[in-house]
Amino acid sequence: MACESVMTFEKGANLSDIDGEEEEPGEVIESAPPLKVGEERELGNSGIKKELLKNGVGWDTPEFGDEVTIHYVGTLLDGTKFDSTRDRYDPLTFKLGTGQVATGLDNGIITMKKRECAVFTFTLPSELRFGVEGRDSLPPNSVVQFEVELVSWITVVDLSKDGGIVKKILEKGERDASPGDLDEVLVKYQVMLGDGTMVAKTPEGVEFYLKDGHFCPVLSKAILTMKKGEKVKLVIQPQYAFGEERRDACDGFGTIPPNSALDFNLELPSFKHVVDVTGDSKVVKKILKEGEGTSADEGATVTISYIARLEDGTVFEKKGYDGEQPLEFITDEEQVIAGLDRVAATMKKGEWAIVTINHEYGFGNVEAKQDLATVPSCAKLYYEVEMMDFIKEKVPWEMNNQEKIEAAGRKKEEGNLLFKNGKYERAGKKYNKAADCVNEDGSFVDDEQKLVKSLRVSCWLNSAACCLKLKDYQGAIELCSKGIVLDCDCHNVKALYRRAQAYMEIADLILAELDIKKAIEADPPNREVKLLQKSLKQLQAEGSKRDAKFYANMFARATKDSSVATKKLKLEKSEEEKRREVAVAMETEKEVDSSAPPKDGVVVDSC
């Protein structure tokens, strides 16, 4: 690297300031067609002209903050050479956008691809010391040309936004392949102090879960920004490493003293995605091998093989191994334990995963006898599962009208059975799927419309009943108010009745009363509606009593406060009168004293 170059200028100077422009470098040319070899173009309104000599490779270009390595030859317009890295056989490495080179060169380089060659022509600004005084053979305010080859660059990212954790990407990883917070990663690294002393190394790599952390607190944070196969150099300042604490020697490496900065050479060879299937960390899937295509979803007929173990490693069941047939079942039909059911619905064909299932989604708090061993109560379970195949449930757009109507009727009956068994959440899902089968998509002919409308309304109202059982009162209100249920069938007694129930639960008694009145108008002898009206009147009476008590207490407090204020005013008035009487008495005494004769009886004439 050249020790000194005529391209070095004072920090902070840039061409946009000199030209009176406030423009992002490269902003204009992003929408322009790419340059052809031999073509010249001005970069926006910057005053910098670029002539392409040789195309680069790829599509990526460096950004301000990146470390670039270039070869250049600097000349005047008459061909006079004033500097060249090629003559020194030493390319220049510097950080873009930090004032280490002329801004014109900075702004040109960010438009280049790797191995690209170009000539940049611009005027050195007179405000720079170098431009005013001249240096070597370069006159002030010169128009210069730089023939530049972009050899390579390293992307530099300030992860902490304060310079405390800086990442330099030495080798890019795979696109769209970054780990998540829960994932298990395999990393290789070596760690050195500022003086080059090695304090840690993992030649074979180490596996850990990102949420658990490893080595120092910010290592997981840095790995989250990496992609599979990426190699980086991390520079971690003391406040993000171990701070004022000392890390004792371990694994044959020395101690890390307090307030030490650390240099990491870090590689992310691979990682395994970890998925919280149920959202409460009680069913967790670690993917050992990614599958293909889409996941099975609910209602799919799946075929899986698995080995099921207890926490101590005891195998209690096998399917698809040692002569056993794989297991086939329909997801979301309670044909297997809930945890395995939920996991299977998320898996893709060919996917292989390790699944951890807490007892709440396993066999619960009862002992369960299985093929190879007995599962104790409250046991945590471990399944090694492979999704061999699945057939997805048909979706409405794949069905003809008759199939849609039959599917809706079938799912409604399945929902009814689940509702009777107290499985309201699953019943609600069945009703919603049934309604989706007969939604208003314009495909049904006139003689089907009446049946379709009846099915749709019935499913919405049954789903509303599930919402009431699950205390989802707003959901019940929305379902009862949907489409033709109330908008086109304003006297649907069942809809009015269930919506009134929901309104009463959220203490909206006025709207509940309106729905009950409409229901009674539509069906005067309906016993259930009359009972609901009676309950409403009780709630209204209780509300009136509460209101009366509240206002009575409020007025009592107001009266009490007024009485206290009156007494206080009277007391203050009495005290004021006493003070006034004392003052008058003292004034009278003064007057009497001034008119009395002297004690010795001698009267002195005033003239």
Coordinates of C-alpha atoms in Angstrom, one line a residue:
M1 CA 0.0 0.0 0.0
A2 CA 1.3 3.5 -0.8
C3 CA 2.4 5.4 2.2
E4 CA 1.5 8.7 0.8
S5 CA -0.5 9.7 -2.3
V6 CA -1.5 12.9 -4.1
M7 CA -5.0 11.7 -3.8
T8 CA -5.1 12.3 0.0
F9 CA -7.1 15.4 1.1
E10 CA -8.5 17.0 4.2
K11 CA -11.5 15.2 5.7
G12 CA -14.9 16.7 5.3
A13 CA -14.5 18.2 1.8
N14 CA -16.8 17.0 -0.9
L15 CA -17.8 18.0 -4.4
S16 CA -21.5 18.6 -3.6
D17 CA -20.5 21.4 -1.2
I18 CA -18.3 23.0 -3.9
D19 CA -20.9 22.7 -6.7
G20 CA -23.7 24.0 -4.4
E21 CA -25.5 20.7 -4.8
E22 CA -27.0 18.5 -2.0
E23 CA -27.3 15.2 -3.9
E24 CA -26.8 11.6 -2.9
P25 CA -23.9 10.1 -4.9
G26 CA -25.2 7.9 -7.6
E27 CA -28.8 8.9 -7.0
V28 CA -29.5 10.0 -10.6
I29 CA -27.7 7.2 -12.5
E30 CA -29.5 4.4 -10.7
S31 CA -32.3 4.7 -13.2
A32 CA -30.1 5.4 -16.2
P33 CA -29.2 2.5 -18.6
P34 CA -25.8 0.9 -17.9
L35 CA -22.7 2.3 -19.5
K36 CA -21.2 0.5 -22.5
V37 CA -17.5 0.0 -22.9
G38 CA -16.1 3.2 -24.4
E39 CA -19.1 5.3 -23.4
E40 CA -18.7 8.4 -21.2
R41 CA -21.4 9.9 -18.9
E42 CA -21.6 12.5 -16.2
L43 CA -22.6 11.1 -12.8
G44 CA -25.8 13.1 -12.1
N45 CA -24.9 16.8 -11.7
S46 CA -21.8 16.1 -9.7
G47 CA -19.4 17.3 -12.4
I48 CA -17.7 13.9 -12.4
K49 CA -17.5 12.1 -15.8
K50 CA -17.1 8.4 -16.0
E51 CA -15.8 6.5 -19.1
L52 CA -16.2 2.7 -18.9
L53 CA -13.0 0.8 -20.0
K54 CA -13.9 -2.7 -18.9
N55 CA -17.0 -4.3 -17.5
G56 CA -16.9 -5.7 -14.0
V57 CA -18.4 -9.0 -12.7
G58 CA -21.7 -9.4 -10.8
W59 CA -24.1 -6.7 -9.9
D60 CA -23.0 -5.5 -6.4
T61 CA -21.2 -2.2 -5.9
P62 CA -19.5 -0.9 -2.8
E63 CA -21.1 1.6 -0.4
F64 CA -19.7 4.5 1.7
G65 CA -18.1 2.9 4.8
D66 CA -16.8 -0.1 2.9
E67 CA -13.1 -0.9 2.6
V68 CA -12.0 -0.9 -1.1
T69 CA -8.8 -1.9 -2.8
I70 CA -8.0 -0.2 -6.1
H71 CA -5.3 0.4 -8.6
Y72 CA -5.2 3.8 -10.2
V73 CA -3.2 6.0 -12.5
G74 CA -3.7 9.8 -12.1
T75 CA -3.0 12.2 -15.0
L76 CA -3.7 15.7 -16.1
L77 CA -5.6 16.3 -19.3
D78 CA -2.4 16.7 -21.2
G79 CA -1.3 13.2 -20.2
T80 CA 1.1 14.2 -17.5
K81 CA 1.2 11.4 -14.9
F82 CA 1.3 12.6 -11.3
D83 CA 0.7 9.3 -9.3
S84 CA 0.3 5.6 -10.0
T85 CA -0.2 2.6 -7.8
R86 CA 0.7 0.4 -10.7
D87 CA 4.2 1.9 -10.8
R88 CA 4.6 1.0 -7.2
Y89 CA 3.0 -2.5 -7.7
D90 CA 1.0 -1.7 -4.5
P91 CA -2.8 -1.2 -4.7
L92 CA -4.4 1.3 -2.3
T93 CA -6.8 0.2 0.4
F94 CA -9.0 2.8 2.1
K95 CA -12.4 3.4 3.6
L96 CA -15.0 5.0 1.2
G97 CA -16.6 8.3 2.3
T98 CA -14.1 9.2 5.1
G99 CA -12.1 11.9 3.2
Q100 CA -9.1 9.7 2.6
V101 CA -9.3 10.4 -1.1
A102 CA -10.9 13.1 -3.3
T103 CA -14.6 13.0 -3.1
G104 CA -14.8 12.8 -6.9
L105 CA -13.0 9.5 -6.7
D106 CA -15.2 8.3 -3.8
N107 CA -18.4 9.1 -5.8
G108 CA -17.0 7.3 -8.8
I109 CA -16.0 4.1 -7.1
I110 CA -19.4 3.5 -5.6
T111 CA -20.7 3.1 -9.1
M112 CA -18.2 0.3 -10.0
K113 CA -18.5 -3.4 -9.9
K114 CA -15.7 -5.8 -8.9
R115 CA -12.8 -5.9 -11.5
E116 CA -14.4 -3.0 -13.4
C117 CA -12.0 -0.4 -15.0
A118 CA -13.1 3.2 -15.7
V119 CA -11.7 6.7 -16.1
F120 CA -13.1 9.5 -13.9
T121 CA -12.6 13.1 -14.9
F122 CA -13.2 16.0 -12.5
T123 CA -11.8 19.3 -11.3
L124 CA -10.1 19.3 -7.9
P125 CA -11.9 21.8 -5.8
S126 CA -10.0 25.0 -4.9
E127 CA -11.2 24.9 -1.3
L128 CA -8.9 22.0 -0.6
R129 CA -5.4 22.9 0.6
F130 CA -4.0 20.6 -2.1
G131 CA -5.9 22.4 -4.9
V132 CA -4.9 25.9 -3.8
E133 CA -1.2 25.4 -3.1
G134 CA -0.4 22.9 -5.6
R135 CA 1.8 19.9 -4.8
D136 CA 4.5 18.2 -6.7
S137 CA 3.8 18.8 -10.4
L138 CA 0.0 19.3 -10.0
P139 CA -1.2 22.9 -10.5
P140 CA -4.1 24.4 -8.4
N141 CA -7.7 23.8 -9.6
S142 CA -6.5 21.1 -12.0
V143 CA -8.8 19.0 -14.1
V144 CA -7.6 15.4 -13.3
Q145 CA -8.3 12.0 -14.7
F146 CA -8.0 8.8 -12.7
E147 CA -7.9 5.5 -14.4
V148 CA -9.3 3.1 -11.7
E149 CA -9.6 -0.7 -11.4
L150 CA -11.8 -1.9 -8.5
V151 CA -9.8 -4.9 -7.3
S152 CA -12.1 -5.8 -4.4
W153 CA -13.9 -4.5 -1.4
I154 CA -14.9 -5.5 2.0
T155 CA -18.4 -4.5 3.3
V156 CA -18.1 -2.8 6.7
V157 CA -21.1 -2.7 9.0
D158 CA -21.4 -0.8 12.3
L159 CA -23.6 -3.2 14.1
S160 CA -24.0 -1.1 17.3
K161 CA -24.2 2.3 15.5
D162 CA -21.5 3.7 17.8
G163 CA -18.4 1.9 16.5
G164 CA -18.5 -0.6 19.4
I165 CA -19.1 -3.6 17.2
V166 CA -17.8 -3.4 13.6
K167 CA -18.2 -6.2 11.1
K168 CA -16.1 -6.6 8.0
I169 CA -17.4 -9.1 5.5
L170 CA -14.5 -11.1 4.1
E171 CA -16.6 -13.6 2.2
K172 CA -20.2 -13.3 1.5
G173 CA -22.7 -16.1 2.3
E174 CA -25.8 -17.5 0.6
R175 CA -28.6 -15.0 -0.1
D176 CA -31.7 -15.3 2.1
A177 CA -30.1 -17.7 4.4
S178 CA -29.8 -16.0 7.8
P179 CA -30.4 -17.6 11.2
G180 CA -33.2 -16.6 13.5
D181 CA -33.3 -15.9 17.3
L182 CA -34.2 -19.5 18.2
D183 CA -31.8 -21.3 15.7
E184 CA -28.9 -23.6 16.5
V185 CA -25.8 -22.4 14.8
L186 CA -22.4 -24.0 14.0
V187 CA -19.6 -21.4 14.1
K188 CA -15.9 -21.4 13.8
Y189 CA -13.8 -18.6 15.2
Q190 CA -10.5 -17.4 16.6
V191 CA -10.2 -14.5 19.0
M192 CA -7.3 -12.2 19.5
L193 CA -6.4 -9.3 21.6
G194 CA -5.2 -6.0 20.1
D195 CA -1.5 -7.1 20.4
G196 CA -2.2 -10.3 18.5
T197 CA -2.4 -12.7 21.5
M198 CA -4.8 -15.5 20.7
V199 CA -7.3 -16.1 23.5
A200 CA -9.8 -18.5 21.9
K201 CA -10.1 -20.9 18.9
T202 CA -12.6 -23.5 17.7
P203 CA -11.0 -25.3 14.8
E204 CA -13.8 -27.9 14.6
G205 CA -16.5 -25.4 15.3
V206 CA -19.0 -25.1 18.1
E207 CA -22.8 -25.5 18.1
F208 CA -25.1 -23.5 20.4
Y209 CA -28.5 -21.9 20.4
L210 CA -28.4 -18.2 19.7
K211 CA -30.9 -17.5 22.5
D212 CA -28.5 -19.1 25.0
G213 CA -25.5 -17.0 23.9
H214 CA -21.8 -18.1 23.7
F215 CA -18.4 -16.7 24.6
C216 CA -19.3 -13.0 25.0
P217 CA -22.7 -11.3 25.1
V218 CA -22.7 -9.7 21.6
L219 CA -21.5 -12.8 19.6
S220 CA -25.1 -13.9 19.1
K221 CA -26.1 -10.4 18.0
A222 CA -23.4 -10.4 15.3
I223 CA -24.2 -13.9 14.1
L224 CA -27.9 -12.9 13.6
T225 CA -26.6 -10.5 10.9
M226 CA -24.7 -13.2 9.0
K227 CA -25.6 -15.6 6.2
K228 CA -24.8 -19.2 5.8
G229 CA -21.2 -19.6 4.7
E230 CA -20.3 -16.0 5.5
K231 CA -16.8 -15.2 6.9
V232 CA -16.3 -11.9 8.8
K233 CA -13.9 -10.0 10.9
L234 CA -15.5 -8.6 14.1
V235 CA -13.9 -5.8 16.1
I236 CA -15.5 -5.6 19.5
Q237 CA -14.7 -2.8 21.9
P238 CA -14.4 -3.5 25.6
Q239 CA -17.9 -2.2 26.6
Y240 CA -19.4 -4.9 24.3
A241 CA -17.0 -7.6 25.3
F242 CA -16.2 -8.2 29.0
G243 CA -15.9 -4.6 30.1
E244 CA -14.0 -4.1 33.3
E245 CA -14.2 -7.8 34.1
R246 CA -11.4 -10.3 33.5
R247 CA -12.0 -13.6 31.7
D248 CA -10.0 -16.4 33.1
A249 CA -7.8 -18.6 31.0
C250 CA -9.5 -21.7 29.6
D251 CA -9.0 -24.4 27.0
G252 CA -5.2 -23.8 27.0
F253 CA -5.6 -20.1 26.1
G254 CA -4.6 -17.1 28.1
T255 CA -6.6 -14.7 30.2
I256 CA -8.5 -11.8 28.7
P257 CA -7.6 -8.7 30.8
P258 CA -10.2 -6.1 31.8
N259 CA -11.1 -3.4 29.2
S260 CA -9.8 -5.5 26.3
A261 CA -10.9 -5.0 22.7
L262 CA -11.4 -8.3 20.8
D263 CA -10.7 -9.2 17.2
F264 CA -12.8 -12.1 15.9
N265 CA -12.3 -14.1 12.7
L266 CA -15.7 -15.7 12.5
E267 CA -17.3 -18.1 10.1
L268 CA -20.9 -19.4 10.0
P269 CA -20.7 -22.8 8.1
S270 CA -24.3 -23.8 8.9
F271 CA -27.3 -23.5 11.1
K272 CA -30.5 -25.3 11.9
H273 CA -33.8 -23.5 12.0
V274 CA -35.8 -23.8 15.2
V275 CA -39.5 -23.1 15.2
D276 CA -41.8 -22.5 18.2
V277 CA -44.8 -24.4 16.8
T278 CA -47.3 -23.5 19.4
G279 CA -46.0 -20.0 20.3
D280 CA -45.5 -20.9 24.0
S281 CA -42.2 -22.8 23.6
K282 CA -44.0 -26.1 24.6
V283 CA -43.7 -27.6 21.1
V284 CA -40.4 -26.8 19.4
K285 CA -39.2 -28.1 16.1
K286 CA -35.5 -28.2 15.1
I287 CA -35.1 -28.8 11.3
L288 CA -32.3 -31.1 10.5
K289 CA -33.1 -31.3 6.8
E290 CA -35.2 -28.8 4.9
G291 CA -38.1 -30.1 2.9
E292 CA -39.4 -29.0 -0.4
G293 CA -42.5 -27.0 -1.5
T294 CA -45.2 -25.9 0.9
S295 CA -46.2 -27.3 4.3
A296 CA -49.0 -29.9 4.9
D297 CA -51.4 -27.5 6.8
E298 CA -54.5 -28.6 8.7
G299 CA -56.8 -31.2 7.2
A300 CA -54.0 -32.9 5.2
T301 CA -53.5 -36.6 5.1
V302 CA -49.9 -37.1 6.1
T303 CA -47.5 -40.0 6.1
I304 CA -44.7 -39.8 8.6
S305 CA -42.0 -42.0 10.1
Y306 CA -40.6 -41.3 13.6
I307 CA -38.7 -42.6 16.6
A308 CA -40.2 -41.3 19.9
R309 CA -38.1 -41.1 23.1
L310 CA -38.4 -40.1 26.7
E311 CA -36.0 -37.6 28.3
D312 CA -33.7 -40.4 29.4
G313 CA -33.5 -41.8 25.9
T314 CA -35.9 -44.6 26.3
V315 CA -37.7 -45.4 23.0
F316 CA -41.4 -45.8 23.6
E317 CA -42.6 -45.9 19.9
K318 CA -41.4 -46.3 16.4
K319 CA -43.2 -45.9 13.1
G320 CA -41.5 -46.5 9.7
Y321 CA -38.4 -48.2 11.3
D322 CA -37.4 -51.8 11.9
G323 CA -40.2 -53.2 9.8
E324 CA -42.9 -50.9 11.2
Q325 CA -45.2 -49.2 8.8
P326 CA -45.1 -45.4 8.6
L327 CA -48.0 -43.6 10.3
E328 CA -50.8 -42.1 8.2
F329 CA -53.3 -39.7 9.8
I330 CA -55.3 -36.5 9.0
T331 CA -54.0 -33.4 10.8
D332 CA -56.3 -31.4 13.1
E333 CA -58.5 -34.5 13.7
E334 CA -57.0 -35.5 17.1
Q335 CA -55.8 -38.8 15.7
V336 CA -52.4 -38.4 17.4
I337 CA -51.2 -36.4 20.4
A338 CA -51.6 -32.6 19.9
G339 CA -47.9 -31.8 19.7
L340 CA -47.2 -34.3 16.9
D341 CA -50.4 -33.2 15.1
R342 CA -49.4 -29.5 15.2
V343 CA -45.9 -30.2 14.0
A344 CA -47.0 -32.4 11.1
A345 CA -49.1 -29.6 9.8
T346 CA -46.0 -27.4 9.6
M347 CA -43.8 -29.8 7.8
K348 CA -42.8 -30.0 4.1
K349 CA -42.2 -33.1 2.0
G350 CA -38.8 -34.6 2.8
E351 CA -38.4 -32.5 5.9
W352 CA -36.6 -34.2 8.8
A353 CA -36.8 -32.7 12.3
I354 CA -36.2 -33.2 16.0
V355 CA -39.3 -32.2 18.0
T356 CA -39.6 -31.5 21.7
I357 CA -43.1 -31.8 23.2
N358 CA -44.0 -30.7 26.7
H359 CA -46.6 -32.9 28.5
E360 CA -49.4 -30.4 27.9
Y361 CA -49.3 -31.3 24.2
G362 CA -48.3 -34.9 24.9
F363 CA -50.0 -37.4 27.1
G364 CA -50.8 -34.9 29.8
N365 CA -50.6 -35.8 33.5
V366 CA -51.6 -39.5 33.0
E367 CA -49.5 -42.5 32.4
A368 CA -49.7 -43.8 28.8
K369 CA -48.8 -47.4 27.8
Q370 CA -47.2 -47.3 24.3
D371 CA -45.8 -50.0 21.9
L372 CA -42.3 -50.2 23.4
A373 CA -42.5 -48.6 26.8
T374 CA -44.8 -46.8 29.2
V375 CA -44.8 -43.0 29.2
P376 CA -44.9 -41.6 32.7
S377 CA -47.3 -38.8 33.6
C378 CA -46.1 -35.2 32.8
A379 CA -43.3 -36.6 30.6
K380 CA -41.5 -34.5 28.1
L381 CA -41.3 -36.2 24.7
Y382 CA -38.7 -36.2 21.9
Y383 CA -39.6 -37.2 18.4
E384 CA -37.3 -37.6 15.4
V385 CA -39.8 -37.1 12.6
E386 CA -39.6 -37.4 8.8
M387 CA -42.4 -36.2 6.6
M388 CA -42.6 -38.8 3.9
D389 CA -45.6 -37.6 2.0
F390 CA -48.9 -35.8 2.3
I391 CA -52.1 -35.0 0.4
K392 CA -53.5 -31.6 1.0
E393 CA -57.2 -31.1 1.7
K394 CA -58.9 -29.7 -1.4
V395 CA -59.5 -25.9 -1.2
P396 CA -62.8 -24.3 -2.4
W397 CA -61.3 -23.0 -5.7
E398 CA -60.3 -26.6 -6.6
M399 CA -64.0 -27.9 -6.2
N400 CA -67.0 -27.7 -8.4
N401 CA -70.3 -26.2 -7.0
Q402 CA -71.6 -29.6 -5.9
E403 CA -68.4 -30.5 -4.1
K404 CA -68.4 -27.1 -2.3
I405 CA -71.9 -27.6 -1.0
E406 CA -71.1 -31.2 0.1
A407 CA -67.9 -30.2 1.8
A408 CA -69.7 -27.3 3.6
G409 CA -72.4 -29.7 4.9
R410 CA -69.8 -32.3 6.0
K411 CA -67.6 -29.8 7.8
K412 CA -70.7 -28.2 9.5
E413 CA -71.7 -31.7 10.8
E414 CA -68.1 -32.3 12.0
G415 CA -68.3 -28.9 13.8
N416 CA -71.6 -29.8 15.4
L417 CA -70.1 -33.0 16.8
L418 CA -67.1 -31.1 18.2
F419 CA -69.3 -28.5 19.7
K420 CA -71.4 -31.2 21.5
N421 CA -68.1 -32.6 22.9
G422 CA -67.1 -29.1 24.2
K423 CA -64.3 -28.6 21.7
Y424 CA -65.3 -25.1 20.8
E425 CA -62.1 -23.9 19.2
R426 CA -61.9 -26.8 16.8
A427 CA -65.6 -26.6 16.1
G428 CA -65.3 -22.9 15.2
K429 CA -62.5 -23.7 12.7
K430 CA -64.8 -26.3 11.1
Y431 CA -67.7 -23.8 10.8
N432 CA -65.4 -21.2 9.3
K433 CA -64.0 -23.7 6.7
A434 CA -67.6 -24.7 5.9
A435 CA -68.6 -21.1 5.3
D436 CA -65.5 -20.5 3.1
C437 CA -66.7 -23.4 0.9
V438 CA -69.9 -21.6 0.1
N439 CA -68.8 -18.0 0.1
E440 CA -70.2 -15.5 -2.4
D441 CA -67.8 -16.0 -5.3
G442 CA -70.4 -15.7 -8.0
S443 CA -70.1 -19.3 -9.1
F444 CA -73.5 -20.6 -7.7
V445 CA -76.5 -20.6 -10.0
D446 CA -80.0 -19.4 -8.9
D447 CA -81.4 -22.8 -7.8
E448 CA -78.3 -23.2 -5.6
Q449 CA -78.3 -19.8 -4.0
K450 CA -81.0 -20.5 -1.4
L451 CA -79.2 -23.6 -0.1
V452 CA -75.8 -21.8 -0.2
K453 CA -77.2 -18.8 1.7
S454 CA -78.8 -21.0 4.4
L455 CA -75.5 -23.0 4.8
R456 CA -73.4 -19.9 5.1
V457 CA -75.7 -18.1 7.6
S458 CA -76.0 -21.3 9.7
C459 CA -72.2 -21.7 9.8
W460 CA -71.6 -18.1 10.8
L461 CA -74.1 -18.4 13.7
N462 CA -72.7 -21.7 14.9
S463 CA -69.2 -20.1 14.8
A464 CA -70.6 -17.2 16.8
A465 CA -71.9 -19.7 19.4
C466 CA -68.3 -21.0 19.7
C467 CA -67.0 -17.5 20.2
L468 CA -69.5 -17.0 23.1
K469 CA -68.3 -20.2 24.7
L470 CA -64.6 -19.0 24.3
K471 CA -65.5 -15.6 25.6
D472 CA -64.6 -13.9 22.3
Y473 CA -67.6 -11.6 22.4
Q474 CA -66.4 -9.2 19.8
G475 CA -65.9 -12.1 17.4
A476 CA -69.5 -13.3 18.1
I477 CA -70.8 -9.8 17.4
E478 CA -68.9 -9.6 14.1
L479 CA -70.1 -13.0 12.9
C480 CA -73.8 -12.3 13.8
S481 CA -73.6 -8.9 12.0
K482 CA -72.0 -10.4 8.9
G483 CA -73.5 -10.0 5.4
I484 CA -77.0 -11.4 5.0
V485 CA -77.2 -12.5 8.7
L486 CA -78.4 -9.1 9.8
D487 CA -78.0 -6.7 6.8
C488 CA -80.3 -8.7 4.5
D489 CA -82.2 -10.7 7.1
C490 CA -82.8 -8.1 9.8
H491 CA -85.2 -10.4 11.8
N492 CA -83.0 -13.5 12.1
V493 CA -83.9 -14.4 15.6
K494 CA -80.9 -16.7 16.3
A495 CA -78.5 -14.0 15.1
L496 CA -80.2 -11.3 17.2
Y497 CA -80.3 -13.5 20.2
R498 CA -76.6 -14.4 20.1
R499 CA -75.5 -10.9 19.4
A500 CA -77.6 -9.6 22.3
Q501 CA -75.9 -12.2 24.5
A502 CA -72.5 -10.8 23.4
Y503 CA -73.6 -7.2 24.0
M504 CA -74.7 -8.1 27.5
E505 CA -71.4 -9.7 28.2
I506 CA -69.5 -6.5 27.3
A507 CA -72.1 -4.5 29.2
D508 CA -73.6 -2.7 26.2
L509 CA -77.1 -3.1 27.5
I510 CA -78.7 -0.5 25.1
L511 CA -77.7 -2.4 22.0
A512 CA -78.6 -5.7 23.7
E513 CA -82.1 -4.3 24.4
L514 CA -82.6 -3.2 20.8
D515 CA -81.6 -6.7 19.5
I516 CA -84.0 -8.4 22.0
K517 CA -86.9 -6.2 21.0
K518 CA -86.3 -7.0 17.3
A519 CA -86.1 -10.7 18.1
I520 CA -89.4 -10.6 20.1
E521 CA -91.1 -8.7 17.2
A522 CA -90.0 -11.5 14.9
D523 CA -90.9 -14.4 17.2
P524 CA -93.1 -13.3 20.1
P525 CA -93.5 -16.7 21.8
N526 CA -89.8 -17.5 21.7
R527 CA -89.0 -18.7 25.3
E528 CA -85.2 -18.3 25.1
V529 CA -85.5 -14.7 24.0
K530 CA -87.9 -13.9 26.8
L531 CA -85.5 -15.5 29.3
L532 CA -82.7 -13.4 27.9
Q533 CA -85.0 -10.3 28.2
K534 CA -85.6 -11.1 31.8
S535 CA -81.8 -11.4 32.4
L536 CA -81.3 -8.1 30.7
K537 CA -83.9 -6.4 33.0
Q538 CA -82.1 -7.8 36.0
L539 CA -78.8 -6.4 34.7
Q540 CA -80.5 -3.0 34.0
A541 CA -82.0 -3.0 37.5
E542 CA -78.6 -3.8 39.1
G543 CA -77.0 -1.1 37.0
S544 CA -79.6 1.4 38.1
K545 CA -79.0 0.5 41.8
R546 CA -75.2 0.9 41.3
D547 CA -75.8 4.3 39.6
A548 CA -78.1 5.5 42.3
K549 CA -75.6 4.5 45.0
F550 CA -72.8 6.1 43.1
Y551 CA -74.6 9.4 42.7
A552 CA -75.9 9.3 46.3
N553 CA -72.3 8.9 47.5
M554 CA -71.1 11.6 45.2
F555 CA -73.8 14.1 46.5
A556 CA -73.1 13.1 50.1
R557 CA -69.5 13.8 49.6
A558 CA -70.4 17.1 47.9
T559 CA -72.7 18.0 50.8
K560 CA -70.1 17.0 53.4
D561 CA -67.5 19.1 51.6
S562 CA -69.9 22.0 51.5
S563 CA -70.7 21.7 55.2
V564 CA -67.0 21.5 56.1
A565 CA -66.4 24.6 54.0
T566 CA -69.2 26.5 55.7
K567 CA -67.9 25.6 59.1
K568 CA -64.4 26.6 58.2
L569 CA -65.7 29.9 56.8
K570 CA -67.6 30.6 60.0
L571 CA -64.6 29.8 62.1
E572 CA -62.4 32.0 60.0
K573 CA -65.0 34.8 60.3
S574 CA -65.2 34.4 64.1
E575 CA -61.4 34.6 64.4
E576 CA -61.3 37.6 62.2
E577 CA -63.9 39.4 64.3
K578 CA -61.9 38.6 67.5
R579 CA -58.8 40.0 65.9
R580 CA -60.7 43.1 64.9
E581 CA -62.1 43.6 68.5
V582 CA -58.6 43.2 70.0
A583 CA -57.2 45.8 67.6
V584 CA -60.0 48.3 68.5
A585 CA -59.4 47.9 72.2
M586 CA -55.7 48.5 71.8
E587 CA -56.3 51.7 69.8
T588 CA -58.7 53.0 72.5
E589 CA -56.1 52.3 75.2
K590 CA -53.5 54.3 73.3
E591 CA -55.9 57.3 73.0
V592 CA -56.7 57.2 76.8
D593 CA -53.0 57.1 77.6
S594 CA -52.2 60.1 75.5
S595 CA -54.9 62.3 77.1
A596 CA -54.0 61.5 80.8
P597 CA -51.9 64.1 82.9
P598 CA -48.3 63.4 83.7
K599 CA -47.7 61.2 86.8
D600 CA -46.0 64.1 88.7
G601 CA -48.9 66.5 88.1
V602 CA -46.8 69.2 86.4
V603 CA -48.3 70.7 83.3
V604 CA -45.9 72.3 80.9
D605 CA -47.1 75.1 78.7
S606 CA -46.5 74.5 75.0
C607 CA -45.6 78.2 74.1

